[in-house]
Amino acid sequence: MDKVLARGSGTPTPRPRARTALTLAAAGVAVFAVTVAVATSASAGTTLGSSAAESGRYFGAAVAANKLSDSTYVGILNREFNMVTPENEMKWDATEPSQNQFNYTNGDRIVSHAQANGMRVRGHALAWHSQQPGWAQNLSGTALRSAMTNHVTQVATHYKGKIYAWDVVNEAFDDGGNGARRDSNLQRTGNDWIEVAFRTARTADPGAKLCYNDYNTDGQNAKSNAVYAMVQDFKARGVPIDCVGFQSHFNPNSPVPNDYQANLQRFANLGVDVQITELDIEGSGTAQADNYSKVVKACLAVSRCTGLTVWGIRDSDSWRASGTPLLFDGNGNKKAAYTSTLNALNGGGTTPPTTAPPTTTPPTTAPPTTAPPTTAPPTTPPAGGGCTATLSLNQWQGGFVTYVTVKIGASPANGWTVGLTLPSGAVITNTWSATPSGTTGTVTFRNVDYNGQLGAGASTEFGFQGNGVGPSGTATCTVR
Ligand code: 9MR
């Protein structure tokens, strides 16, 4: 929503609401839609973060570094949220104000706060046409292209290992209903700028999930169809992309679409996670509360919707403060929208996030049309003790990243060990959030200090990168 607002200005112009029928065929790519409904019992978490965590999801907020000295703000942040997105502090203008001179002061403050309080971080945003420093705005061609890749490399390397997911590219598509790329200095460096940014980010921080993030893509329309086609193409060609962010800025002129859940699901079916990344809904009272509930229920109904982030904490913190779009009022009191959100998170009967089978066609071969998914459907966590380990594989020519979700059964764990056998020729080059016993053949992974003690039903994720063909399916899991 950058296009209609100067920084800090007032009400946004209503966005065009193109609603073309979905006509894209899954051309050339085998897509396996696997939705495994796993009944979970209704739960009664008392905060947004803990309730979201009961189904393995996160609940986050956009955070401003200059508010970390506000005790009311910090009190709500620490109590309710387990993911943070720096609202402005990791953008290009903030992190590289002069070319090749990086300033991470405010981004680091947010990351430190998150780490000290058990929250994860969504990085936002590495490459974007907006909020560029003046020097970058004045660049073009190869000079801009190399400035962009240098920026992505430097920032992703600085935060390596600390970021759950990066918005690698933000808002690159046009709103005009033509499904075109947005014109920008980055776009004019060549249509491949997006995939170059993703490949560069993967090299710099292989442990971070890499997302494309946009607005007005929340329902099926020309713009979301264009993003869908790009993701489908990236998966087919092995361009590393792990997730798509749906900003979800709603107001009476741009309400929650009726096909919101279906739209999330069709992206998930491409083999990416989906996340609600900048949620705010203008309004008040019951109407606003109902809309929040609708959004949360849509995410919970999509197994690969891994979490939601609201774009601020109190209404007064919002970039659209006059629309009172958030969950807490200006005094920090819970609104009706808070209660409906919490209730929706506690609703039970939803599908926990799972690792759906990868759908990428191997880049070296013709797209298969009948190949089975390579990942076994996720299993229900054991009713007794123990744990399950489910793998999600991102494979490209010559290399892979595997994410492993460890889910604890009905008894708390003091630690866990996951075991698997790598395909012949595969060599692990890097592991995060676990300690591997080796790099080839049969390997066990033990928890590290901070993710071993997990409550009943809790889950955590670790990952590893390697050369060759990576493992998929399930792995053995034992608890201590
Ligand atoms: O909330 C951000 C606000 O403080 C900034 O002034 C604005 C300037 O571009 O950006 C806002 O965040 C945007 C986000 O980075 C990308 N999606 C749209 C958000 C609202 O404009």
Short mmCIF file of C-alpha atoms and ligand atoms in Angstrom, two decimals:
data_model
loop_
_atom_site.label_atom_id
_atom_site.label_comp_id
_atom_site.label_asym_id
_atom_site.label_seq_id
_atom_site.Cartn_x
_atom_site.Cartn_y
_atom_site.Cartn_z
CA MET A 1 0.00 0.00 0.00
CA ASP A 2 2.91 2.30 -0.46
CA LYS A 3 1.59 3.79 -3.65
CA VAL A 4 -1.02 6.11 -2.28
CA LEU A 5 0.63 7.27 0.88
CA ALA A 6 3.56 9.37 1.68
CA ARG A 7 5.26 8.17 4.84
CA GLY A 8 3.01 8.85 7.77
CA SER A 9 0.22 10.39 5.71
CA GLY A 10 -3.49 9.78 6.07
CA THR A 11 -6.13 7.50 4.63
CA PRO A 12 -5.22 5.32 1.68
CA THR A 13 -7.00 5.60 -1.60
CA PRO A 14 -9.21 2.57 -2.10
CA ARG A 15 -7.45 0.00 -4.15
CA PRO A 16 -8.79 -1.27 -7.42
CA ARG A 17 -10.62 -4.49 -6.87
CA ALA A 18 -10.02 -6.51 -9.96
CA ARG A 19 -11.91 -9.79 -9.73
CA THR A 20 -11.17 -11.72 -12.83
CA ALA A 21 -12.01 -15.37 -12.84
CA LEU A 22 -9.12 -17.67 -12.23
CA THR A 23 -8.11 -18.92 -15.59
CA LEU A 24 -4.55 -19.96 -15.00
CA ALA A 25 -3.96 -23.59 -15.69
CA ALA A 26 -1.23 -25.43 -13.91
CA ALA A 27 0.67 -25.58 -17.17
CA GLY A 28 3.77 -27.66 -17.21
CA VAL A 29 3.95 -28.28 -13.52
CA ALA A 30 2.70 -31.18 -11.55
CA VAL A 31 0.90 -29.86 -8.53
CA PHE A 32 -0.05 -32.10 -5.70
CA ALA A 33 -2.57 -30.64 -3.37
CA VAL A 34 -2.46 -32.48 -0.13
CA THR A 35 -4.71 -31.31 2.62
CA VAL A 36 -4.64 -33.49 5.64
CA ALA A 37 -7.31 -32.59 8.09
CA VAL A 38 -6.15 -33.41 11.56
CA ALA A 39 -8.72 -32.84 14.22
CA THR A 40 -7.43 -30.92 17.17
CA SER A 41 -9.42 -30.37 20.27
CA ALA A 42 -10.57 -26.93 21.23
CA SER A 43 -8.00 -25.29 23.45
CA ALA A 44 -7.98 -22.33 25.74
CA GLY A 45 -4.81 -20.35 25.29
CA THR A 46 -4.95 -16.99 26.97
CA THR A 47 -2.71 -14.99 24.66
CA LEU A 48 -2.52 -14.63 20.91
CA GLY A 49 0.93 -16.20 20.71
CA SER A 50 0.24 -19.16 22.97
CA SER A 51 -3.09 -19.87 21.29
CA ALA A 52 -1.53 -19.75 17.83
CA ALA A 53 1.29 -22.00 19.05
CA GLU A 54 -1.19 -24.67 20.04
CA SER A 55 -1.71 -25.38 16.36
CA GLY A 56 1.98 -24.85 15.58
CA ARG A 57 1.50 -21.34 14.27
CA TYR A 58 2.85 -17.98 15.34
CA PHE A 59 1.12 -14.69 16.04
CA GLY A 60 3.23 -11.64 15.32
CA ALA A 61 3.20 -7.86 15.30
CA ALA A 62 5.03 -5.18 13.38
CA VAL A 63 7.29 -3.45 15.86
CA ALA A 64 8.93 -0.02 15.80
CA ALA A 65 12.29 0.27 17.53
CA ASN A 66 11.49 3.70 18.92
CA LYS A 67 8.56 2.25 20.86
CA LEU A 68 10.61 -0.30 22.76
CA SER A 69 10.93 2.24 25.57
CA ASP A 70 7.13 2.49 25.94
CA SER A 71 6.25 0.18 28.82
CA THR A 72 2.60 -0.30 27.85
CA TYR A 73 3.63 -1.21 24.31
CA VAL A 74 6.37 -3.57 25.44
CA GLY A 75 4.08 -5.13 28.04
CA ILE A 76 1.55 -6.09 25.38
CA LEU A 77 4.24 -7.15 22.92
CA ASN A 78 5.93 -9.50 25.38
CA ARG A 79 2.68 -10.93 26.68
CA GLU A 80 0.83 -11.55 23.42
CA PHE A 81 3.22 -12.05 20.51
CA ASN A 82 5.84 -14.62 19.53
CA MET A 83 6.95 -13.18 16.17
CA VAL A 84 7.99 -9.65 15.29
CA THR A 85 8.44 -7.81 12.00
CA PRO A 86 10.49 -4.61 12.08
CA GLU A 87 8.04 -2.07 10.66
CA ASN A 88 10.70 0.06 8.94
CA GLU A 89 14.08 -0.79 10.48
CA MET A 90 15.27 -3.43 8.01
CA LYS A 91 14.26 -1.60 4.84
CA TRP A 92 16.88 -0.43 2.37
CA ASP A 93 16.78 3.23 3.40
CA ALA A 94 17.29 2.26 7.05
CA THR A 95 20.02 -0.36 6.60
CA GLU A 96 22.14 1.17 3.83
CA PRO A 97 21.69 4.96 4.01
CA SER A 98 24.90 5.49 2.03
CA GLN A 99 26.08 2.99 -0.52
CA ASN A 100 27.97 0.14 1.13
CA GLN A 101 27.70 1.75 4.57
CA PHE A 102 25.36 -0.31 6.62
CA ASN A 103 23.48 0.69 9.73
CA TYR A 104 21.86 -2.11 11.68
CA THR A 105 21.33 -0.26 14.95
CA ASN A 106 17.55 -0.24 15.01
CA GLY A 107 17.09 -3.57 13.31
CA ASP A 108 19.45 -5.10 15.85
CA ARG A 109 17.48 -3.56 18.72
CA ILE A 110 14.36 -5.32 17.55
CA VAL A 111 16.14 -8.63 16.98
CA SER A 112 17.73 -8.44 20.44
CA HIS A 113 14.38 -7.71 22.03
CA ALA A 114 12.81 -10.60 20.19
CA GLN A 115 15.55 -13.04 21.12
CA ALA A 116 15.53 -11.97 24.76
CA ASN A 117 11.80 -12.63 24.91
CA GLY A 118 11.51 -15.86 22.96
CA MET A 119 10.11 -14.34 19.80
CA ARG A 120 11.15 -15.03 16.24
CA VAL A 121 11.68 -12.41 13.53
CA ARG A 122 10.26 -11.94 10.06
CA GLY A 123 12.73 -9.82 8.11
CA HIS A 124 11.16 -7.06 6.02
CA ALA A 125 12.15 -6.28 3.26
CA LEU A 126 15.29 -6.89 1.20
CA ALA A 127 14.31 -5.63 -2.26
CA TRP A 128 11.47 -3.15 -2.78
CA HIS A 129 10.84 -0.24 -5.12
CA SER A 130 9.81 1.92 -2.15
CA GLN A 131 11.77 3.25 0.82
CA GLN A 132 15.01 3.07 -1.13
CA PRO A 133 17.80 5.41 -0.04
CA GLY A 134 18.27 8.36 -2.38
CA TRP A 135 21.49 6.99 -3.85
CA ALA A 136 19.72 3.79 -4.93
CA GLN A 137 16.77 5.68 -6.38
CA ASN A 138 19.24 7.41 -8.64
CA LEU A 139 20.85 4.21 -9.91
CA SER A 140 19.82 2.12 -12.90
CA GLY A 141 20.99 -0.78 -15.03
CA THR A 142 23.89 -2.92 -13.93
CA ALA A 143 24.93 -0.46 -11.23
CA LEU A 144 21.52 -0.82 -9.56
CA ARG A 145 21.45 -4.58 -10.10
CA SER A 146 24.78 -5.03 -8.34
CA ALA A 147 23.80 -2.59 -5.63
CA MET A 148 20.69 -4.67 -5.03
CA THR A 149 22.52 -7.99 -4.84
CA ASN A 150 25.14 -6.47 -2.59
CA HIS A 151 22.39 -5.13 -0.35
CA VAL A 152 20.62 -8.49 -0.18
CA THR A 153 23.89 -10.29 0.55
CA GLN A 154 25.05 -7.88 3.23
CA VAL A 155 21.77 -7.58 5.11
CA ALA A 156 20.85 -11.26 4.92
CA THR A 157 24.37 -12.17 6.03
CA HIS A 158 24.28 -9.74 8.95
CA TYR A 159 21.06 -11.32 10.19
CA LYS A 160 21.96 -14.87 9.19
CA GLY A 161 20.53 -17.42 11.58
CA LYS A 162 18.27 -14.87 13.28
CA ILE A 163 15.47 -14.62 10.74
CA TYR A 164 12.57 -17.05 10.46
CA ALA A 165 11.48 -15.70 7.08
CA TRP A 166 12.58 -12.82 4.86
CA ASP A 167 10.31 -10.79 2.66
CA VAL A 168 12.92 -10.99 -0.09
CA VAL A 169 10.87 -9.04 -2.59
CA ASN A 170 7.98 -6.79 -1.71
CA GLU A 171 5.15 -5.45 -3.89
CA ALA A 172 6.59 -6.12 -7.34
CA PHE A 173 3.30 -6.41 -9.22
CA ASP A 174 1.07 -3.77 -10.72
CA ASP A 175 -2.42 -2.91 -9.48
CA GLY A 176 -3.85 -2.14 -12.89
CA GLY A 177 -5.62 -5.44 -13.42
CA ASN A 178 -3.26 -6.46 -16.21
CA GLY A 179 -1.15 -8.88 -14.21
CA ALA A 180 1.99 -7.00 -15.16
CA ARG A 181 5.04 -6.30 -13.09
CA ARG A 182 5.08 -2.91 -11.42
CA ASP A 183 7.32 -0.46 -13.22
CA SER A 184 10.26 0.49 -11.01
CA ASN A 185 13.96 1.09 -11.23
CA LEU A 186 14.48 -2.50 -10.09
CA GLN A 187 12.11 -3.89 -12.71
CA ARG A 188 13.92 -1.91 -15.39
CA THR A 189 17.14 -3.78 -14.55
CA GLY A 190 15.53 -6.85 -16.13
CA ASN A 191 12.64 -9.20 -15.44
CA ASP A 192 14.92 -11.62 -13.64
CA TRP A 193 15.59 -9.20 -10.77
CA ILE A 194 13.17 -11.06 -8.49
CA GLU A 195 14.71 -14.49 -8.94
CA VAL A 196 18.19 -13.03 -8.64
CA ALA A 197 17.18 -11.50 -5.31
CA PHE A 198 15.84 -14.88 -4.11
CA ARG A 199 18.93 -16.82 -5.17
CA THR A 200 21.16 -14.22 -3.55
CA ALA A 201 19.21 -14.37 -0.31
CA ARG A 202 19.35 -18.18 -0.24
CA THR A 203 23.11 -18.13 -0.59
CA ALA A 204 23.48 -15.55 2.19
CA ASP A 205 21.14 -17.19 4.71
CA PRO A 206 20.06 -20.69 3.73
CA GLY A 207 18.21 -21.11 7.01
CA ALA A 208 15.68 -18.35 6.43
CA LYS A 209 12.45 -19.03 4.61
CA LEU A 210 12.29 -16.79 1.58
CA CYS A 211 8.98 -15.08 0.88
CA TYR A 212 7.38 -12.94 -1.79
CA ASN A 213 5.10 -10.38 -0.09
CA ASP A 214 2.34 -8.22 -1.56
CA TYR A 215 -1.02 -6.48 -0.99
CA ASN A 216 -4.25 -6.72 -2.95
CA THR A 217 -3.40 -10.34 -3.59
CA ASP A 218 -5.65 -11.59 -0.78
CA GLY A 219 -8.36 -12.88 -3.10
CA GLN A 220 -8.18 -14.27 -6.59
CA ASN A 221 -7.68 -11.40 -9.02
CA ALA A 222 -5.41 -10.42 -11.88
CA LYS A 223 -2.63 -9.41 -9.50
CA SER A 224 -2.72 -12.54 -7.36
CA ASN A 225 -2.97 -14.64 -10.53
CA ALA A 226 0.25 -13.04 -11.73
CA VAL A 227 2.00 -13.74 -8.43
CA TYR A 228 0.67 -17.30 -8.56
CA ALA A 229 2.12 -17.78 -12.04
CA MET A 230 5.48 -16.44 -10.85
CA VAL A 231 5.59 -18.80 -7.86
CA GLN A 232 4.58 -21.71 -10.07
CA ASP A 233 7.36 -20.82 -12.50
CA PHE A 234 9.92 -20.43 -9.69
CA LYS A 235 9.03 -23.84 -8.28
CA ALA A 236 9.24 -25.40 -11.74
CA ARG A 237 12.68 -23.93 -12.40
CA GLY A 238 14.12 -24.45 -8.94
CA VAL A 239 14.29 -20.78 -7.99
CA PRO A 240 14.37 -20.86 -4.19
CA ILE A 241 11.06 -19.60 -2.79
CA ASP A 242 9.50 -20.94 0.40
CA CYS A 243 6.56 -18.72 1.19
CA VAL A 244 4.14 -16.07 0.02
CA GLY A 245 3.03 -13.25 2.30
CA PHE A 246 -0.45 -11.80 2.03
CA GLN A 247 -0.38 -8.36 3.59
CA SER A 248 -4.14 -8.23 4.23
CA HIS A 249 -4.74 -4.52 4.72
CA PHE A 250 -8.52 -4.34 4.79
CA ASN A 251 -11.03 -1.50 4.97
CA PRO A 252 -14.66 -0.99 3.87
CA ASN A 253 -13.54 -0.35 0.30
CA SER A 254 -11.29 -3.38 0.35
CA PRO A 255 -12.94 -5.95 2.64
CA VAL A 256 -11.81 -9.46 3.43
CA PRO A 257 -12.54 -11.31 0.18
CA ASN A 258 -14.91 -14.24 0.29
CA ASP A 259 -12.36 -16.39 -1.49
CA TYR A 260 -9.59 -15.50 0.96
CA GLN A 261 -9.14 -19.06 2.24
CA ALA A 262 -9.37 -20.55 -1.25
CA ASN A 263 -6.73 -18.13 -2.45
CA LEU A 264 -4.37 -19.03 0.40
CA GLN A 265 -4.98 -22.69 -0.32
CA ARG A 266 -4.18 -22.48 -4.03
CA PHE A 267 -0.82 -20.89 -3.25
CA ALA A 268 -0.13 -23.50 -0.56
CA ASN A 269 -0.87 -26.16 -3.15
CA LEU A 270 2.08 -24.88 -5.16
CA GLY A 271 4.34 -26.10 -2.37
CA VAL A 272 4.99 -22.88 -0.46
CA ASP A 273 4.03 -21.77 3.01
CA VAL A 274 1.59 -18.89 3.20
CA GLN A 275 1.57 -16.24 5.89
CA ILE A 276 -0.66 -13.29 6.78
CA THR A 277 2.00 -10.63 7.04
CA GLU A 278 0.58 -7.15 7.69
CA LEU A 279 -2.97 -7.66 8.90
CA ASP A 280 -5.06 -4.66 9.82
CA ILE A 281 -8.79 -4.18 9.35
CA GLU A 282 -10.30 -0.72 9.64
CA GLY A 283 -13.53 -0.52 11.60
CA SER A 284 -14.82 -1.13 15.09
CA GLY A 285 -17.06 -3.30 17.23
CA THR A 286 -18.67 -6.48 16.04
CA ALA A 287 -18.09 -5.94 12.33
CA GLN A 288 -14.36 -5.55 12.83
CA ALA A 289 -14.29 -8.46 15.26
CA ASP A 290 -16.08 -10.71 12.77
CA ASN A 291 -13.62 -9.81 10.03
CA TYR A 292 -10.63 -10.63 12.22
CA SER A 293 -12.23 -13.93 13.08
CA LYS A 294 -12.76 -14.68 9.40
CA VAL A 295 -9.10 -14.05 8.61
CA VAL A 296 -7.83 -16.20 11.48
CA LYS A 297 -10.16 -19.06 10.62
CA ALA A 298 -9.03 -18.94 6.99
CA CYS A 299 -5.39 -19.28 8.04
CA LEU A 300 -6.17 -22.09 10.47
CA ALA A 301 -8.02 -23.98 7.75
CA VAL A 302 -4.97 -23.98 5.49
CA SER A 303 -2.35 -26.39 6.75
CA ARG A 304 0.54 -24.45 5.24
CA CYS A 305 -0.61 -21.11 6.65
CA THR A 306 2.09 -20.92 9.29
CA GLY A 307 1.14 -17.72 11.09
CA LEU A 308 -0.35 -14.25 11.18
CA THR A 309 1.17 -10.85 11.88
CA VAL A 310 -0.79 -7.69 12.68
CA TRP A 311 0.68 -4.44 11.44
CA GLY A 312 1.11 -2.77 14.83
CA ILE A 313 -0.08 -3.27 18.39
CA ARG A 314 -2.41 -0.44 19.50
CA ASP A 315 -4.62 1.55 17.14
CA SER A 316 -2.42 4.53 17.92
CA ASP A 317 0.63 2.63 16.67
CA SER A 318 -0.92 1.97 13.28
CA TRP A 319 0.17 3.60 10.05
CA ARG A 320 -3.60 3.97 9.56
CA ALA A 321 -4.42 5.08 13.11
CA SER A 322 -7.57 6.95 12.11
CA GLY A 323 -9.10 3.69 10.91
CA THR A 324 -8.59 2.04 14.35
CA PRO A 325 -7.57 -1.15 12.55
CA LEU A 326 -5.77 -3.12 15.28
CA LEU A 327 -6.53 -5.37 18.27
CA PHE A 328 -5.75 -2.97 21.14
CA ASP A 329 -7.08 0.53 21.63
CA GLY A 330 -4.87 3.54 22.17
CA ASN A 331 -4.72 2.81 25.89
CA GLY A 332 -3.63 -0.75 25.32
CA ASN A 333 -7.00 -2.29 26.20
CA LYS A 334 -8.17 -5.38 24.37
CA LYS A 335 -10.85 -4.65 21.77
CA ALA A 336 -13.71 -6.88 20.63
CA ALA A 337 -11.46 -7.75 17.69
CA TYR A 338 -8.87 -9.09 20.13
CA THR A 339 -11.41 -11.38 21.75
CA SER A 340 -12.73 -12.69 18.44
CA THR A 341 -9.17 -13.28 17.24
CA LEU A 342 -8.26 -15.18 20.40
CA ASN A 343 -11.46 -17.19 20.23
CA ALA A 344 -10.82 -18.08 16.61
CA LEU A 345 -7.28 -19.19 17.48
CA ASN A 346 -8.71 -21.33 20.28
CA GLY A 347 -11.48 -22.71 18.11
CA GLY A 348 -10.01 -26.15 17.61
CA GLY A 349 -11.03 -28.42 14.80
CA THR A 350 -8.48 -26.79 12.57
CA THR A 351 -5.61 -28.21 10.65
CA PRO A 352 -2.19 -27.64 12.16
CA PRO A 353 0.47 -26.39 9.79
CA THR A 354 2.11 -29.28 8.12
CA THR A 355 4.80 -29.73 5.59
CA ALA A 356 3.06 -30.43 2.34
CA PRO A 357 5.00 -32.35 -0.25
CA PRO A 358 7.30 -30.28 -2.41
CA THR A 359 5.83 -29.71 -5.81
CA THR A 360 8.83 -28.45 -7.68
CA THR A 361 9.55 -30.20 -10.90
CA PRO A 362 13.24 -31.10 -10.99
CA PRO A 363 14.81 -28.43 -13.19
CA THR A 364 16.79 -30.93 -15.25
CA THR A 365 13.91 -33.06 -16.42
CA ALA A 366 10.66 -32.55 -18.23
CA PRO A 367 7.78 -31.77 -15.88
CA PRO A 368 6.25 -35.02 -14.70
CA THR A 369 2.54 -35.28 -14.75
CA THR A 370 2.02 -38.36 -12.70
CA ALA A 371 4.92 -38.51 -10.26
CA PRO A 372 3.75 -39.01 -6.71
CA PRO A 373 4.54 -36.45 -4.05
CA THR A 374 7.88 -37.14 -2.45
CA THR A 375 6.87 -36.33 1.08
CA ALA A 376 4.64 -38.62 3.06
CA PRO A 377 1.52 -36.94 4.41
CA PRO A 378 2.09 -35.52 7.85
CA THR A 379 1.03 -37.70 10.68
CA THR A 380 -1.04 -36.93 13.71
CA PRO A 381 1.20 -36.33 16.70
CA PRO A 382 1.38 -39.41 18.91
CA ALA A 383 -1.34 -39.62 21.49
CA GLY A 384 1.11 -40.82 24.12
CA GLY A 385 4.63 -39.55 24.64
CA GLY A 386 7.15 -39.34 21.86
CA CYS A 387 7.32 -37.02 18.91
CA THR A 388 7.01 -36.92 15.15
CA ALA A 389 9.38 -35.40 12.62
CA THR A 390 8.11 -34.25 9.25
CA LEU A 391 10.38 -33.10 6.47
CA SER A 392 9.82 -30.35 3.93
CA LEU A 393 12.29 -30.41 1.05
CA ASN A 394 13.31 -27.55 -1.19
CA GLN A 395 15.32 -29.15 -3.96
CA TRP A 396 17.14 -27.44 -6.77
CA GLN A 397 19.73 -28.66 -9.22
CA GLY A 398 22.66 -29.84 -7.14
CA GLY A 399 21.44 -28.68 -3.77
CA PHE A 400 18.68 -28.66 -1.23
CA VAL A 401 17.34 -27.28 2.01
CA THR A 402 15.31 -29.55 4.27
CA TYR A 403 13.13 -28.12 7.05
CA VAL A 404 12.16 -30.54 9.81
CA THR A 405 9.15 -29.93 12.03
CA VAL A 406 9.42 -31.75 15.35
CA LYS A 407 6.08 -32.15 17.08
CA ILE A 408 5.94 -33.36 20.65
CA GLY A 409 3.22 -35.82 21.69
CA ALA A 410 1.08 -35.79 24.80
CA SER A 411 3.98 -35.68 27.28
CA PRO A 412 6.47 -32.82 27.65
CA ALA A 413 10.00 -33.41 26.37
CA ASN A 414 13.37 -32.52 27.86
CA GLY A 415 15.03 -33.06 24.51
CA TRP A 416 14.56 -34.78 21.18
CA THR A 417 16.55 -36.65 18.57
CA VAL A 418 15.59 -37.01 14.92
CA GLY A 419 17.13 -39.69 12.74
CA LEU A 420 17.12 -40.06 8.98
CA THR A 421 19.16 -41.51 6.16
CA LEU A 422 20.36 -39.18 3.44
CA PRO A 423 20.10 -40.34 -0.16
CA SER A 424 23.34 -41.61 -1.63
CA GLY A 425 25.63 -38.73 -2.59
CA ALA A 426 23.91 -36.14 -0.39
CA VAL A 427 26.26 -34.16 1.87
CA ILE A 428 25.09 -31.78 4.58
CA THR A 429 26.94 -28.48 4.50
CA ASN A 430 25.08 -26.48 7.11
CA THR A 431 22.59 -27.17 9.93
CA TRP A 432 20.65 -24.73 12.11
CA SER A 433 18.69 -25.16 15.33
CA ALA A 434 19.97 -28.74 15.80
CA THR A 435 23.30 -30.56 16.11
CA PRO A 436 23.96 -33.26 13.48
CA SER A 437 25.98 -36.40 14.15
CA GLY A 438 27.52 -36.39 10.67
CA THR A 439 27.13 -35.15 7.14
CA THR A 440 26.35 -38.25 5.04
CA GLY A 441 24.41 -41.49 5.29
CA THR A 442 22.44 -42.07 8.48
CA VAL A 443 22.47 -38.89 10.56
CA THR A 444 20.88 -38.01 13.88
CA PHE A 445 20.02 -34.47 14.89
CA ARG A 446 19.81 -33.45 18.53
CA ASN A 447 18.08 -30.36 19.84
CA VAL A 448 20.21 -27.38 20.76
CA ASP A 449 20.03 -25.58 24.13
CA TYR A 450 17.00 -23.46 23.49
CA ASN A 451 14.62 -25.82 21.67
CA GLY A 452 14.89 -29.08 23.61
CA GLN A 453 12.41 -28.45 26.39
CA LEU A 454 9.00 -28.44 24.79
CA GLY A 455 5.55 -28.84 26.23
CA ALA A 456 3.01 -31.43 25.21
CA GLY A 457 1.80 -30.77 21.68
CA ALA A 458 4.41 -28.08 21.04
CA SER A 459 6.48 -28.01 17.89
CA THR A 460 9.78 -26.60 16.75
CA GLU A 461 11.64 -26.50 13.49
CA PHE A 462 15.24 -27.06 12.48
CA GLY A 463 16.85 -27.35 9.09
CA PHE A 464 19.86 -28.27 7.10
CA GLN A 465 21.33 -27.47 3.72
CA GLY A 466 23.34 -29.75 1.51
CA ASN A 467 24.66 -30.74 -1.87
CA GLY A 468 23.04 -33.47 -3.92
CA VAL A 469 19.51 -34.75 -3.48
CA GLY A 470 17.93 -34.11 -0.10
CA PRO A 471 15.76 -36.36 2.03
CA SER A 472 11.99 -36.12 2.15
CA GLY A 473 9.17 -37.92 3.88
CA THR A 474 9.24 -38.52 7.59
CA ALA A 475 12.06 -39.22 9.99
CA THR A 476 12.29 -41.07 13.27
CA CYS A 477 11.83 -38.96 16.37
CA THR A 478 12.52 -39.81 20.00
CA VAL A 479 12.21 -37.71 23.14
CA ARG A 480 14.21 -37.66 26.33
O1 9MR B 1 4.01 0.89 8.42
C1 9MR B 1 5.00 1.43 7.57
C2 9MR B 1 5.01 2.95 7.74
O2 9MR B 1 5.50 3.29 9.03
C3 9MR B 1 5.85 3.58 6.67
O3 9MR B 1 5.70 4.97 6.77
C4 9MR B 1 5.41 3.09 5.31
C5 9MR B 1 6.24 3.73 4.23
O4 9MR B 1 6.35 2.98 3.08
O5 9MR B 1 5.53 1.69 5.26
C6 9MR B 1 4.65 1.07 6.15
O6 9MR B 1 4.73 -0.32 6.01
C7 9MR B 1 4.36 -0.83 4.72
C8 9MR B 1 5.09 -2.12 4.54
O7 9MR B 1 6.47 -1.91 4.67
C9 9MR B 1 4.80 -2.74 3.19
N1 9MR B 1 3.39 -2.89 2.98
C10 9MR B 1 2.58 -1.72 3.21
C11 9MR B 1 2.87 -1.14 4.60
C12 9MR B 1 2.02 0.06 4.80
O8 9MR B 1 2.32 1.05 3.86
#
